[in-house]
Amino acid sequence: MRRAMLPLFLLMTGIPATVPAQSTAAPPIAVIPRPAKVTPHAGRFTLTARTVISTDTRSAGLGRQLARYLEPATGYTLPVRRGAVSGNRIVLRHDASLKRLGDEGYALEVRPGVVTVRAPAAAGLFYGIQTIRQLLPPEILREAPMRGVAWTMPAVAIEDRPRFKWRGAHLDVVRHFMPKEFVKKYIDLLALQKMNSFHWHLTDDQGWRLEIRKYPRLTSVGGWRKETLVGAYTSDTAKQVFDHEAHGGFYTQQDVREIVAYARARFVNVVPEIEMPGHAQAAIAAYPWLGNAGDSVAVWTIWGVSQNILNPSDSTVHFMQDVLTDVMELFPGPYIHVGGDEAPKTQWKSTPRVQERMRALGLTNEDALQSWFIRQMDDFLTARGRRMIGWDEILEGGLAPHAAVMSWRGTSGGIEAARAGHDVVMAPGSHTYFDQYQSLDHTHEPLAIGGFLPLDTVYSYDPLPTELEPRFAKHVLGAQGQVWTEYIRGPKNVEYMAYPRMAALAEVLWTPLGRKDYADFRSRLVAHLARLDALDVNYRRPAPLPGQPQAGGR
Ligand code: ACM
């Protein structure tokens, strides 16, 4: 979200929740997202220095990962053994008989003396491990030995699997650059909440953040802007105040490989976004021939939607395809995001060369020309075994044949695409734009882009629109939360805007609809906020519900 004007839907207020009074204690099974099926048993399991992690051959790596998760806070270096062991143990097993739980489901049994995670595939075992991390006391997430904590878990049987397969979070690292270590922390938090897609917004008008070997100026020039607008956006240039500080940074290809591997080890797929033909002023600043105007522009220093967009010449198409070649080498996941949103056609209309091009291609208007441009990317990516995804503007002028659509201007674009047989990720501003205010009282909030998106509104979201015919529901892969960073200047501010709303979205995406319950979520959130405290996450403390104490330790 980067527009100067606030779309109408952002001005909608949240849907007030009707919430019954709550008991004050966090429930013993305070897992977020809420598992599909939970059967409590009597007794507890106690983790000790003598606990052994038992794996099969394929789950040995996950066993070591579990041992690494548990070591810092307990101080125990738990042995990981293949095959059966006796005594106090945590057992990880692939189990083909659980196929009904799908690729990401798992069954977890906690009994005094024995914990067993069984799953048909590795992702399920990983999610069983995340549940174990949440059944233990929140201190388990700390990075130094915690004295005086009893490392116990309530006995329970859990059967669990996600409702949606795309459980995503987006992060804009252009408007404000985010250091590599923070990107890893962001991914770690997603994994803890069983989210599996990280949408990395890497290029825009205000910066280009990805090293491309063939075009070094993209980062040496496009990676930096001279200064940044201070405060809320105003179109009145006389009122614009700048900070006179250069801002920038980029990820080297080695950094990217590191982050992708880090995400992969946590079953998170990274979806890179390279914006075109709009939101590309930083690229045009680096290589002016990519633009329409013929004069050079600077990397943008204000917010909104720039008029400077890519020209639709063959050389520009080839340039962007070269960029995508590097992108495909770095990002092994199936989806490559090409943006496609908010590309004003003013320059295309006024540039004779572009008008000639349009006629030569037999196209009748500029929307069709954008559609043609995007189709060149779809063909290119499809021929190389990848899937193109773009914001819902790629529907205008005709959707490319293999494209998936990310629906941000409400859900109608997503519905239209799903009905046409295209896969869809829901990302409507009304429920998933975490750059909006969390309170109506802005005096106690950091400057934000506008709008109002409280926790209960996020929680109330259902990615499956009621008006979508059931036969098309399979095309709705899931949804994701957006963190655009015009007004979010660094990691602590990102955490404040993303949490706990991302935890609510995690539950929207994982938990069966019939098990969703906001009051129950809020009671489990008490323990979850203690986890976020342990992880040094600067979340926004939610307003207390009637009958509940203030949650969290801050
Ligand atoms: C968007 O917020 N322009 C996708």
Tab-separated table of N, CA and C in Angstrom, residues 291-413:
chain	number	residue	atom	x	y	z
A	291	GLY	N	12.880	3.841	-18.761
A	291	GLY	CA	11.719	4.712	-18.580
A	291	GLY	C	11.162	5.214	-19.897
A	292	ASN	N	10.211	6.128	-19.795
A	292	ASN	CA	9.546	6.679	-20.978
A	292	ASN	C	9.998	8.087	-21.306
A	293	ALA	N	10.417	8.813	-20.258
A	293	ALA	CA	10.575	10.249	-20.400
A	293	ALA	C	11.881	10.649	-21.071
A	294	GLY	N	12.859	9.766	-21.040
A	294	GLY	CA	14.131	10.091	-21.665
A	294	GLY	C	15.055	10.893	-20.774
A	295	ASP	N	14.549	11.489	-19.712
A	295	ASP	CA	15.456	12.190	-18.792
A	295	ASP	C	15.681	11.301	-17.568
A	296	SER	N	16.675	11.664	-16.787
A	296	SER	CA	16.975	10.789	-15.653
A	296	SER	C	16.143	11.204	-14.444
A	297	VAL	N	15.786	10.245	-13.655
A	297	VAL	CA	15.032	10.500	-12.421
A	297	VAL	C	15.860	9.981	-11.252
A	298	ALA	N	15.555	10.481	-10.075
A	298	ALA	CA	16.241	10.006	-8.870
A	298	ALA	C	15.393	8.919	-8.220
A	299	VAL	N	16.044	8.099	-7.400
A	299	VAL	CA	15.293	7.165	-6.560
A	299	VAL	C	14.333	8.018	-5.734
A	300	TRP	N	13.080	7.600	-5.664
A	300	TRP	CA	12.029	8.462	-5.112
A	300	TRP	C	12.193	8.675	-3.612
A	301	THR	N	11.846	9.878	-3.165
A	301	THR	CA	12.037	10.219	-1.751
A	301	THR	C	10.711	10.462	-1.023
A	302	ILE	N	9.608	10.311	-1.763
A	302	ILE	CA	8.288	10.506	-1.138
A	302	ILE	C	7.451	9.244	-1.318
A	303	TRP	N	6.252	9.267	-0.759
A	303	TRP	CA	5.371	8.083	-0.839
A	303	TRP	C	4.292	8.318	-1.891
A	304	GLY	N	3.525	7.290	-2.172
A	304	GLY	CA	2.453	7.407	-3.149
A	304	GLY	C	2.750	6.538	-4.360
A	305	VAL	N	2.185	6.929	-5.495
A	305	VAL	CA	2.337	6.141	-6.719
A	305	VAL	C	3.066	6.997	-7.741
A	306	SER	N	4.259	6.619	-8.120
A	306	SER	CA	5.051	7.406	-9.067
A	306	SER	C	4.498	7.249	-10.485
A	307	GLN	N	4.588	8.332	-11.256
A	307	GLN	CA	4.184	8.289	-12.671
A	307	GLN	C	5.239	7.601	-13.534
A	308	ASN	N	6.457	7.482	-12.997
A	308	ASN	CA	7.549	6.909	-13.790
A	308	ASN	C	7.444	5.389	-13.809
A	309	ILE	N	7.030	4.875	-14.966
A	309	ILE	CA	6.914	3.410	-15.074
A	309	ILE	C	7.809	2.918	-16.218
A	310	LEU	N	8.020	1.627	-16.289
A	310	LEU	CA	8.874	1.054	-17.332
A	310	LEU	C	8.242	1.253	-18.704
A	311	ASN	N	9.089	1.430	-19.738
A	311	ASN	CA	8.539	1.418	-21.095
A	311	ASN	C	8.357	-0.040	-21.547
A	312	PRO	N	7.479	-0.250	-22.537
A	312	PRO	CA	7.185	-1.639	-22.938
A	312	PRO	C	8.012	-2.122	-24.136
A	313	SER	N	9.255	-1.640	-24.263
A	313	SER	CA	10.071	-2.052	-25.422
A	313	SER	C	10.617	-3.468	-25.217
A	314	ASP	N	11.085	-4.066	-26.294
A	314	ASP	CA	11.694	-5.395	-26.183
A	314	ASP	C	12.889	-5.379	-25.248
A	315	SER	N	13.687	-4.288	-25.332
A	315	SER	CA	14.894	-4.295	-24.487
A	315	SER	C	14.527	-4.239	-23.002
A	316	THR	N	13.440	-3.539	-22.664
A	316	THR	CA	13.010	-3.508	-21.257
A	316	THR	C	12.472	-4.876	-20.823
A	317	VAL	N	11.693	-5.497	-21.707
A	317	VAL	CA	11.189	-6.847	-21.401
A	317	VAL	C	12.362	-7.795	-21.159
A	318	HIS	N	13.381	-7.706	-22.028
A	318	HIS	CA	14.540	-8.604	-21.856
A	318	HIS	C	15.297	-8.288	-20.584
A	319	PHE	N	15.388	-7.014	-20.255
A	319	PHE	CA	16.060	-6.617	-19.008
A	319	PHE	C	15.360	-7.271	-17.813
A	320	MET	N	14.046	-7.151	-17.779
A	320	MET	CA	13.322	-7.710	-16.635
A	320	MET	C	13.386	-9.240	-16.633
A	321	GLN	N	13.433	-9.827	-17.828
A	321	GLN	CA	13.574	-11.297	-17.873
A	321	GLN	C	14.965	-11.728	-17.392
A	322	ASP	N	15.975	-10.908	-17.695
A	322	ASP	CA	17.320	-11.180	-17.140
A	322	ASP	C	17.282	-11.130	-15.611
A	323	VAL	N	16.592	-10.118	-15.107
A	323	VAL	CA	16.468	-10.010	-13.647
A	323	VAL	C	15.800	-11.270	-13.104
A	324	LEU	N	14.730	-11.705	-13.777
A	324	LEU	CA	14.011	-12.896	-13.299
A	324	LEU	C	14.875	-14.158	-13.381
A	325	THR	N	15.826	-14.170	-14.319
A	325	THR	CA	16.737	-15.320	-14.409
A	325	THR	C	17.563	-15.428	-13.126
A	326	ASP	N	18.105	-14.314	-12.671
A	326	ASP	CA	18.837	-14.320	-11.387
A	326	ASP	C	17.891	-14.685	-10.238
A	327	VAL	N	16.686	-14.132	-10.289
A	327	VAL	CA	15.714	-14.374	-9.217
A	327	VAL	C	15.389	-15.875	-9.123
A	328	MET	N	15.196	-16.508	-10.287
A	328	MET	CA	14.863	-17.947	-10.270
A	328	MET	C	16.016	-18.784	-9.730
A	329	GLU	N	17.242	-18.307	-10.011
A	329	GLU	CA	18.402	-19.046	-9.502
A	329	GLU	C	18.478	-18.938	-7.975
A	330	LEU	N	18.078	-17.788	-7.457
A	330	LEU	CA	18.198	-17.552	-6.012
A	330	LEU	C	17.021	-18.129	-5.222
A	331	PHE	N	15.845	-18.102	-5.845
A	331	PHE	CA	14.632	-18.485	-5.116
A	331	PHE	C	14.059	-19.755	-5.749
A	332	PRO	N	14.223	-20.889	-5.088
A	332	PRO	CA	13.804	-22.149	-5.709
A	332	PRO	C	12.302	-22.419	-5.635
A	333	GLY	N	11.555	-21.583	-4.922
A	333	GLY	CA	10.128	-21.846	-4.714
A	333	GLY	C	9.338	-21.725	-6.004
A	334	PRO	N	8.102	-22.221	-6.002
A	334	PRO	CA	7.321	-22.218	-7.247
A	334	PRO	C	6.870	-20.829	-7.707
A	335	TYR	N	6.672	-19.885	-6.791
A	335	TYR	CA	6.044	-18.618	-7.167
A	335	TYR	C	7.038	-17.462	-7.265
A	336	ILE	N	6.900	-16.687	-8.344
A	336	ILE	CA	7.650	-15.439	-8.499
A	336	ILE	C	6.600	-14.330	-8.675
A	337	HIS	N	6.698	-13.287	-7.831
A	337	HIS	CA	5.719	-12.194	-7.847
A	337	HIS	C	6.257	-11.050	-8.714
A	338	VAL	N	5.443	-10.590	-9.660
A	338	VAL	CA	5.901	-9.518	-10.557
A	338	VAL	C	5.156	-8.205	-10.307
A	339	GLY	N	4.533	-8.077	-9.159
A	339	GLY	CA	3.866	-6.811	-8.842
A	339	GLY	C	2.661	-6.592	-9.728
A	340	GLY	N	2.754	-5.586	-10.607
A	340	GLY	CA	1.663	-5.317	-11.542
A	340	GLY	C	0.658	-4.299	-11.039
A	341	ASP	N	0.774	-3.890	-9.786
A	341	ASP	CA	-0.201	-2.956	-9.209
A	341	ASP	C	0.156	-1.503	-9.531
A	342	GLU	N	-0.838	-0.667	-9.463
A	342	GLU	CA	-0.668	0.791	-9.445
A	342	GLU	C	0.350	1.298	-10.469
A	343	ALA	N	0.105	0.974	-11.736
A	343	ALA	CA	0.974	1.480	-12.799
A	343	ALA	C	0.204	2.541	-13.580
A	344	PRO	N	0.387	3.836	-13.267
A	344	PRO	CA	-0.357	4.877	-13.977
A	344	PRO	C	0.058	4.888	-15.450
A	345	LYS	N	-0.925	5.092	-16.315
A	345	LYS	CA	-0.638	4.978	-17.749
A	345	LYS	C	-0.393	6.343	-18.406
A	346	THR	N	-0.237	7.387	-17.590
A	346	THR	CA	-0.054	8.745	-18.131
A	346	THR	C	1.100	8.812	-19.135
A	347	GLN	N	2.255	8.293	-18.736
A	347	GLN	CA	3.427	8.381	-19.629
A	347	GLN	C	3.217	7.543	-20.887
A	348	TRP	N	2.621	6.389	-20.759
A	348	TRP	CA	2.383	5.545	-21.941
A	348	TRP	C	1.455	6.264	-22.924
A	349	LYS	N	0.476	6.995	-22.370
A	349	LYS	CA	-0.474	7.703	-23.251
A	349	LYS	C	0.208	8.851	-23.986
A	350	SER	N	1.185	9.479	-23.324
A	350	SER	CA	1.764	10.695	-23.908
A	350	SER	C	3.075	10.440	-24.650
A	351	THR	N	3.513	9.202	-24.709
A	351	THR	CA	4.799	8.925	-25.364
A	351	THR	C	4.546	8.294	-26.735
A	352	PRO	N	4.870	9.023	-27.819
A	352	PRO	CA	4.582	8.515	-29.170
A	352	PRO	C	5.161	7.120	-29.423
A	353	ARG	N	6.374	6.880	-28.924
A	353	ARG	CA	7.027	5.594	-29.131
A	353	ARG	C	6.197	4.444	-28.514
A	354	VAL	N	5.615	4.722	-27.372
A	354	VAL	CA	4.813	3.696	-26.694
A	354	VAL	C	3.495	3.482	-27.449
A	355	GLN	N	2.905	4.605	-27.920
A	355	GLN	CA	1.657	4.488	-28.690
A	355	GLN	C	1.882	3.689	-29.976
A	356	GLU	N	3.020	3.934	-30.611
A	356	GLU	CA	3.373	3.178	-31.821
A	356	GLU	C	3.498	1.696	-31.512
A	357	ARG	N	4.161	1.429	-30.431
A	357	ARG	CA	4.368	0.047	-29.988
A	357	ARG	C	3.020	-0.653	-29.765
A	358	MET	N	2.120	0.082	-29.120
A	358	MET	CA	0.801	-0.467	-28.822
A	358	MET	C	0.085	-0.855	-30.123
A	359	ARG	N	0.147	0.044	-31.083
A	359	ARG	CA	-0.521	-0.230	-32.364
A	359	ARG	C	0.152	-1.402	-33.090
A	360	ALA	N	1.487	-1.416	-33.034
A	360	ALA	CA	2.219	-2.492	-33.720
A	360	ALA	C	1.869	-3.860	-33.132
A	361	LEU	N	1.569	-3.875	-31.838
A	361	LEU	CA	1.203	-5.147	-31.192
A	361	LEU	C	-0.289	-5.456	-31.372
A	362	GLY	N	-1.002	-4.562	-32.046
A	362	GLY	CA	-2.430	-4.772	-32.279
A	362	GLY	C	-3.270	-4.590	-31.024
A	363	LEU	N	-2.802	-3.776	-30.093
A	363	LEU	CA	-3.515	-3.592	-28.828
A	363	LEU	C	-4.285	-2.282	-28.856
A	364	THR	N	-5.446	-2.285	-28.209
A	364	THR	CA	-6.336	-1.127	-28.341
A	364	THR	C	-6.213	-0.135	-27.192
A	365	ASN	N	-5.659	-0.526	-26.066
A	365	ASN	CA	-5.501	0.443	-24.986
A	365	ASN	C	-4.329	0.082	-24.076
A	366	GLU	N	-4.049	0.965	-23.118
A	366	GLU	CA	-2.852	0.817	-22.284
A	366	GLU	C	-2.991	-0.334	-21.290
A	367	ASP	N	-4.228	-0.614	-20.854
A	367	ASP	CA	-4.412	-1.778	-19.977
A	367	ASP	C	-4.009	-3.057	-20.707
A	368	ALA	N	-4.398	-3.136	-21.978
A	368	ALA	CA	-4.024	-4.306	-22.781
A	368	ALA	C	-2.500	-4.367	-22.949
A	369	LEU	N	-1.881	-3.189	-23.022
A	369	LEU	CA	-0.421	-3.143	-23.167
A	369	LEU	C	0.263	-3.642	-21.882
A	370	GLN	N	-0.267	-3.229	-20.742
A	370	GLN	CA	0.292	-3.752	-19.475
A	370	GLN	C	0.097	-5.272	-19.411
A	371	SER	N	-1.098	-5.692	-19.813
A	371	SER	CA	-1.387	-7.122	-19.798
A	371	SER	C	-0.388	-7.865	-20.701
A	372	TRP	N	-0.085	-7.270	-21.873
A	372	TRP	CA	0.905	-7.872	-22.773
A	372	TRP	C	2.270	-7.977	-22.081
A	373	PHE	N	2.653	-6.896	-21.423
A	373	PHE	CA	3.951	-6.850	-20.730
A	373	PHE	C	4.037	-7.979	-19.686
A	374	ILE	N	2.981	-8.073	-18.886
A	374	ILE	CA	2.953	-9.079	-17.817
A	374	ILE	C	2.941	-10.491	-18.421
A	375	ARG	N	2.274	-10.624	-19.556
A	375	ARG	CA	2.217	-11.934	-20.205
A	375	ARG	C	3.612	-12.400	-20.665
A	376	GLN	N	4.465	-11.422	-21.055
A	376	GLN	CA	5.838	-11.806	-21.435
A	376	GLN	C	6.540	-12.467	-20.251
A	377	MET	N	6.222	-11.991	-19.045
A	377	MET	CA	6.844	-12.561	-17.838
A	377	MET	C	6.218	-13.922	-17.517
A	378	ASP	N	4.910	-14.006	-17.708
A	378	ASP	CA	4.215	-15.280	-17.459
A	378	ASP	C	4.780	-16.367	-18.377
A	379	ASP	N	4.909	-16.035	-19.689
A	379	ASP	CA	5.451	-17.014	-20.646
A	379	ASP	C	6.859	-17.435	-20.223
A	380	PHE	N	7.660	-16.437	-19.862
A	380	PHE	CA	9.065	-16.668	-19.512
A	380	PHE	C	9.178	-17.583	-18.285
A	381	LEU	N	8.383	-17.266	-17.258
A	381	LEU	CA	8.460	-18.045	-16.013
A	381	LEU	C	7.852	-19.440	-16.202
A	382	THR	N	6.734	-19.487	-16.923
A	382	THR	CA	6.062	-20.780	-17.136
A	382	THR	C	6.970	-21.737	-17.908
A	383	ALA	N	7.665	-21.200	-18.922
A	383	ALA	CA	8.565	-22.044	-19.728
A	383	ALA	C	9.693	-22.620	-18.872
A	384	ARG	N	9.944	-21.973	-17.752
A	384	ARG	CA	11.026	-22.433	-16.866
A	384	ARG	C	10.484	-23.123	-15.604
A	385	GLY	N	9.236	-23.520	-15.685
A	385	GLY	CA	8.675	-24.337	-14.607
A	385	GLY	C	8.247	-23.567	-13.373
A	386	ARG	N	8.087	-22.248	-13.494
A	386	ARG	CA	7.661	-21.467	-12.334
A	386	ARG	C	6.255	-20.918	-12.543
A	387	ARG	N	5.679	-20.415	-11.433
A	387	ARG	CA	4.354	-19.818	-11.492
A	387	ARG	C	4.474	-18.323	-11.248
A	388	MET	N	3.843	-17.530	-12.099
A	388	MET	CA	3.823	-16.087	-11.888
A	388	MET	C	2.641	-15.717	-11.012
A	389	ILE	N	2.880	-14.801	-10.097
A	389	ILE	CA	1.776	-14.255	-9.306
A	389	ILE	C	1.894	-12.740	-9.333
A	390	GLY	N	0.739	-12.049	-9.298
A	390	GLY	CA	0.765	-10.593	-9.309
A	390	GLY	C	-0.440	-10.036	-8.573
A	391	TRP	N	-0.370	-8.737	-8.252
A	391	TRP	CA	-1.506	-8.065	-7.604
A	391	TRP	C	-2.698	-8.020	-8.565
A	392	ASP	N	-3.893	-7.755	-8.032
A	392	ASP	CA	-5.098	-7.984	-8.841
A	392	ASP	C	-5.230	-7.071	-10.052
A	393	GLU	N	-4.427	-6.006	-10.150
A	393	GLU	CA	-4.456	-5.192	-11.373
A	393	GLU	C	-4.090	-6.002	-12.609
A	394	ILE	N	-3.409	-7.138	-12.426
A	394	ILE	CA	-3.037	-7.929	-13.618
A	394	ILE	C	-4.268	-8.549	-14.292
A	395	LEU	N	-5.430	-8.427	-13.645
A	395	LEU	CA	-6.676	-8.849	-14.309
A	395	LEU	C	-7.093	-7.861	-15.395
A	396	GLU	N	-6.709	-6.589	-15.207
A	396	GLU	CA	-7.162	-5.547	-16.139
A	396	GLU	C	-6.471	-5.737	-17.479
A	397	GLY	N	-7.240	-5.722	-18.539
A	397	GLY	CA	-6.658	-5.921	-19.862
A	397	GLY	C	-6.463	-7.392	-20.190
A	398	GLY	N	-6.894	-8.264	-19.308
A	398	GLY	CA	-6.816	-9.706	-19.584
A	398	GLY	C	-5.725	-10.383	-18.762
A	399	LEU	N	-6.117	-11.448	-18.053
A	399	LEU	CA	-5.189	-12.151	-17.168
A	399	LEU	C	-4.312	-13.108	-17.984
A	400	ALA	N	-3.014	-13.089	-17.675
A	400	ALA	CA	-2.089	-14.023	-18.337
A	400	ALA	C	-2.515	-15.461	-18.012
A	401	PRO	N	-2.291	-16.379	-18.976
A	401	PRO	CA	-2.918	-17.707	-18.848
A	401	PRO	C	-2.549	-18.502	-17.598
A	402	HIS	N	-1.317	-18.357	-17.107
A	402	HIS	CA	-0.920	-19.202	-15.964
A	402	HIS	C	-0.825	-18.420	-14.664
A	403	ALA	N	-1.275	-17.173	-14.681
A	403	ALA	CA	-1.040	-16.306	-13.528
A	403	ALA	C	-1.880	-16.699	-12.322
A	404	ALA	N	-1.286	-16.528	-11.145
A	404	ALA	CA	-2.050	-16.544	-9.898
A	404	ALA	C	-2.212	-15.090	-9.459
A	405	VAL	N	-3.267	-14.825	-8.711
A	405	VAL	CA	-3.627	-13.442	-8.394
A	405	VAL	C	-3.626	-13.224	-6.884
A	406	MET	N	-3.044	-12.092	-6.483
A	406	MET	CA	-3.096	-11.690	-5.090
A	406	MET	C	-4.088	-10.527	-4.993
A	407	SER	N	-5.177	-10.761	-4.295
A	407	SER	CA	-6.306	-9.834	-4.306
A	407	SER	C	-6.195	-8.855	-3.140
A	408	TRP	N	-5.810	-7.600	-3.455
A	408	TRP	CA	-5.598	-6.622	-2.367
A	408	TRP	C	-6.670	-5.555	-2.323
A	409	ARG	N	-7.267	-5.210	-3.497
A	409	ARG	CA	-8.308	-4.168	-3.508
A	409	ARG	C	-9.643	-4.837	-3.213
A	410	GLY	N	-9.780	-5.317	-2.007
A	410	GLY	CA	-10.943	-6.123	-1.665
A	410	GLY	C	-10.754	-7.536	-2.182
A	411	THR	N	-11.864	-8.253	-2.342
A	411	THR	CA	-11.767	-9.657	-2.742
A	411	THR	C	-12.363	-9.915	-4.124
A	412	SER	N	-12.920	-8.876	-4.775
A	412	SER	CA	-13.609	-9.148	-6.042
A	412	SER	C	-12.642	-9.643	-7.115
A	413	GLY	N	-11.423	-9.107	-7.126
A	413	GLY	CA	-10.429	-9.592	-8.095
A	413	GLY	C	-10.124	-11.061	-7.864
